[in-house]
Each structure stands twice: as C-alpha cells, then as structure tokens.
Amino acid sequence: MEPDQVKIVLIGEARVGKSSIISRYISNTFQEFGTPTLGCAYHTRQLNINDKILKLNIWDTAGQERYHSLSKSYSRDSKIIILVYDITSYESFKAMKRWHEILQKEIVLPTTILGVFGNKADLIQSEEVPIIEAQKFANVINASFRKTSAKENAGIEEGLIELCKRYLKI
Ligand code: GDP
Ligand code: MG
C-alpha cells in the first residue's frame, strides 16, 4: 500500500524554534546556538498509526517569516499547519495570531488541521504567555495545543501524532 503523503508546515516568528522542532523530530538533534541549516524545502519521516502508513513531508519556512507573507506554494495543499510561538516571548504569541489571520485570508482553513505549539517549554521560569490564554486561543481556532521543547525533546512527537490522528479522523 502506498503511504499517504501528508504535507505539514510550521509557521511563526523567526527564532521561535521552528527549524529546531523539525531537526528534533527528523534527526533527533538540537543545536543550542545558531539556526540549524536544514538545507532543503522539506524533510520527510514515516509515521505508522494503527494500520495506516503516513509519509510526513514537513516544511520549514525559508526565512520568509521576515516578510510577513506566505507564498501560496508554501501553504498550498498543506494538510496540517502548526503555528509556533515561544513561551518566553509574548511578542511571538501576538505574531502567531497575526500569522493565523494571514492564513485565513490565503488558504482554505476549514479543511486544514491546525496545531499550536508553545515552544521552549524548558524555559518555564521565563514564561511570558499565560497558558490559559494560549489554550483559549487554540480552542477558538480549533487547534490542538501543546507545549513543546526542541531542546529537551518534549511534546513534539506526541503533538504530531495527535494532529495526524485528527487528520486520519481516528
Ligand atoms: P526558527 O527561526 O523559528 O527556525 O528558530 P530556530 O530553530 O532557529 O531556533 C532559534 C533559537 O532558539 C536557536 O538558538 C535554538 O537553539 C533555540 N531553541 C529552539 N528551540 C528551543 C527550545 O525548545 N528550548 C530552548 N531553550 N531553546 C530553543
Ligand atoms: Mg528556521
């Protein structure tokens, strides 16, 4: 049986940890300093859920977060969109909400599964975004909410599995 191809994109401000989340999920690596150079447009990993085989094609933003616009080719056909903020930056949370507004204008959201990842959960002592507020926003936009840490490898795998289950309607 051919695996089901699932395009997943990560969206959020620069420095929130999008590339780090992908590196952790794809190659179980983390770099403390500097942006990991991922090199290609997307990375793939196979995920088996029950009797289903999914080929996850996970897209990283190639610096386009600076322009506050998304190319249509980037969001086109995405089955799952993960909005990422940094729990230590309220600015990044507000920016994430703006990204959601841009998405609503540019793509057909009703068919897309949404996730919200509050990354850098290991920096809990510097948390700036009230968890209640983040959860509330996720509820309003019908997104699955997770706190994640690319550094400590927390929440990422679970978050992706949850989103894929929603995609498969299981
Ligand atoms: P991107 O611009 O959204 O792709 O963000 P990067 O993945 O380049 O990460 C930006 C910075 O945050 C880098 O210095 C990473 O090492 C750091 N970073 C990413 N994820 C985490 C995390 O979960 N915890 C901590 N403490 N730092 C992180
Ligand atoms: Mg990056």
PDB file of C-alpha atoms in Angstrom, residues 20-102:
ATOM      1  CA  SER A  20      14.763  23.170  15.834  1.00  0.00           C
ATOM      2  CA  ILE A  21      11.428  21.348  16.208  1.00  0.00           C
ATOM      3  CA  ILE A  22      11.914  19.815  12.766  1.00  0.00           C
ATOM      4  CA  SER A  23      15.545  18.817  13.470  1.00  0.00           C
ATOM      5  CA  ARG A  24      14.467  17.170  16.686  1.00  0.00           C
ATOM      6  CA  TYR A  25      11.678  15.247  15.013  1.00  0.00           C
ATOM      7  CA  ILE A  26      13.590  14.245  11.881  1.00  0.00           C
ATOM      8  CA  SER A  27      17.091  13.522  13.190  1.00  0.00           C
ATOM      9  CA  ASN A  28      16.778  13.761  16.986  1.00  0.00           C
ATOM     10  CA  THR A  29      19.325  16.579  17.116  1.00  0.00           C
ATOM     11  CA  PHE A  30      19.374  20.028  18.712  1.00  0.00           C
ATOM     12  CA  GLN A  31      21.739  22.967  18.291  1.00  0.00           C
ATOM     13  CA  GLU A  32      21.927  25.472  21.133  1.00  0.00           C
ATOM     14  CA  PHE A  33      23.488  28.267  19.101  1.00  0.00           C
ATOM     15  CA  GLY A  34      22.582  29.414  15.661  1.00  0.00           C
ATOM     16  CA  THR A  35      19.922  28.210  13.344  1.00  0.00           C
ATOM     17  CA  PRO A  36      20.396  24.675  12.198  1.00  0.00           C
ATOM     18  CA  THR A  37      20.947  24.622   8.473  1.00  0.00           C
ATOM     19  CA  LEU A  38      18.378  22.246   7.173  1.00  0.00           C
ATOM     20  CA  GLY A  39      19.125  22.855   3.542  1.00  0.00           C
ATOM     21  CA  CYS A  40      16.030  21.598   1.810  1.00  0.00           C
ATOM     22  CA  ALA A  41      12.498  22.788   1.497  1.00  0.00           C
ATOM     23  CA  TYR A  42      11.042  19.883   3.413  1.00  0.00           C
ATOM     24  CA  HIS A  43      12.004  16.828   5.396  1.00  0.00           C
ATOM     25  CA  THR A  44      10.257  13.502   5.492  1.00  0.00           C
ATOM     26  CA  ARG A  45       9.578  10.921   8.127  1.00  0.00           C
ATOM     27  CA  GLN A  46       7.315   7.961   8.034  1.00  0.00           C
ATOM     28  CA  LEU A  47       4.761   7.526  10.762  1.00  0.00           C
ATOM     29  CA  ASN A  48       2.699   4.398  11.347  1.00  0.00           C
ATOM     30  CA  ILE A  49      -0.565   4.865  13.160  1.00  0.00           C
ATOM     31  CA  ASN A  50      -2.650   1.742  13.685  1.00  0.00           C
ATOM     32  CA  ASP A  51      -2.616   0.127  10.235  1.00  0.00           C
ATOM     33  CA  LYS A  52      -2.042   3.393   8.390  1.00  0.00           C
ATOM     34  CA  ILE A  53       1.294   4.491   6.923  1.00  0.00           C
ATOM     35  CA  LEU A  54       1.798   8.226   6.641  1.00  0.00           C
ATOM     36  CA  LYS A  55       4.700   9.880   4.877  1.00  0.00           C
ATOM     37  CA  LEU A  56       5.054  13.219   6.633  1.00  0.00           C
ATOM     38  CA  ASN A  57       6.558  15.956   4.476  1.00  0.00           C
ATOM     39  CA  ILE A  58       7.445  18.662   6.979  1.00  0.00           C
ATOM     40  CA  TRP A  59       8.132  22.104   5.532  1.00  0.00           C
ATOM     41  CA  ASP A  60      10.284  24.715   7.201  1.00  0.00           C
ATOM     42  CA  THR A  61       9.947  28.420   6.436  1.00  0.00           C
ATOM     43  CA  ALA A  62      12.986  29.504   4.479  1.00  0.00           C
ATOM     44  CA  GLY A  63      13.299  32.915   6.089  1.00  0.00           C
ATOM     45  CA  GLN A  64      10.002  34.152   4.688  1.00  0.00           C
ATOM     46  CA  GLU A  65       8.792  34.876   8.234  1.00  0.00           C
ATOM     47  CA  ARG A  66      10.643  38.170   7.899  1.00  0.00           C
ATOM     48  CA  TYR A  67       8.339  39.335   5.133  1.00  0.00           C
ATOM     49  CA  HIS A  68       5.081  38.595   6.959  1.00  0.00           C
ATOM     50  CA  SER A  69       3.715  36.910   3.920  1.00  0.00           C
ATOM     51  CA  LEU A  70       3.393  33.343   2.862  1.00  0.00           C
ATOM     52  CA  SER A  71       3.928  32.135  -0.631  1.00  0.00           C
ATOM     53  CA  LYS A  72       0.902  30.311  -1.921  1.00  0.00           C
ATOM     54  CA  SER A  73       3.048  27.332  -2.855  1.00  0.00           C
ATOM     55  CA  TYR A  74       4.097  27.032   0.763  1.00  0.00           C
ATOM     56  CA  SER A  75       0.672  26.726   2.271  1.00  0.00           C
ATOM     57  CA  ARG A  76      -0.997  25.123  -0.744  1.00  0.00           C
ATOM     58  CA  ASP A  77      -2.096  21.517  -0.161  1.00  0.00           C
ATOM     59  CA  SER A  78      -0.946  21.521   3.425  1.00  0.00           C
ATOM     60  CA  LYS A  79      -2.950  19.051   5.448  1.00  0.00           C
ATOM     61  CA  ILE A  80      -1.624  20.186   8.807  1.00  0.00           C
ATOM     62  CA  ILE A  81      -0.445  23.653   9.806  1.00  0.00           C
ATOM     63  CA  ILE A  82       1.411  24.151  13.067  1.00  0.00           C
ATOM     64  CA  LEU A  83       1.518  27.668  14.466  1.00  0.00           C
ATOM     65  CA  VAL A  84       4.539  28.087  16.700  1.00  0.00           C
ATOM     66  CA  TYR A  85       5.295  30.670  19.391  1.00  0.00           C
ATOM     67  CA  ASP A  86       7.997  30.925  22.046  1.00  0.00           C
ATOM     68  CA  ILE A  87       6.596  30.688  25.589  1.00  0.00           C
ATOM     69  CA  THR A  88       9.154  33.264  26.781  1.00  0.00           C
ATOM     70  CA  SER A  89       8.011  35.901  24.260  1.00  0.00           C
ATOM     71  CA  TYR A  90       4.565  37.462  24.362  1.00  0.00           C
ATOM     72  CA  GLU A  91       5.525  39.239  21.133  1.00  0.00           C
ATOM     73  CA  SER A  92       5.906  35.894  19.381  1.00  0.00           C
ATOM     74  CA  PHE A  93       2.447  34.870  20.640  1.00  0.00           C
ATOM     75  CA  LYS A  94       0.876  38.029  19.206  1.00  0.00           C
ATOM     76  CA  ALA A  95       2.788  37.470  15.977  1.00  0.00           C
ATOM     77  CA  MET A  96       1.424  33.944  15.802  1.00  0.00           C
ATOM     78  CA  LYS A  97      -2.124  35.313  15.963  1.00  0.00           C
ATOM     79  CA  ARG A  98      -1.296  37.624  13.060  1.00  0.00           C
ATOM     80  CA  TRP A  99       0.031  34.647  11.108  1.00  0.00           C
ATOM     81  CA  HIS A 100      -3.268  32.925  11.692  1.00  0.00           C
ATOM     82  CA  GLU A 101      -5.131  35.911  10.256  1.00  0.00           C
ATOM     83  CA  ILE A 102      -2.899  35.854   7.187  1.00  0.00           C
TER      84      ILE A 102
END
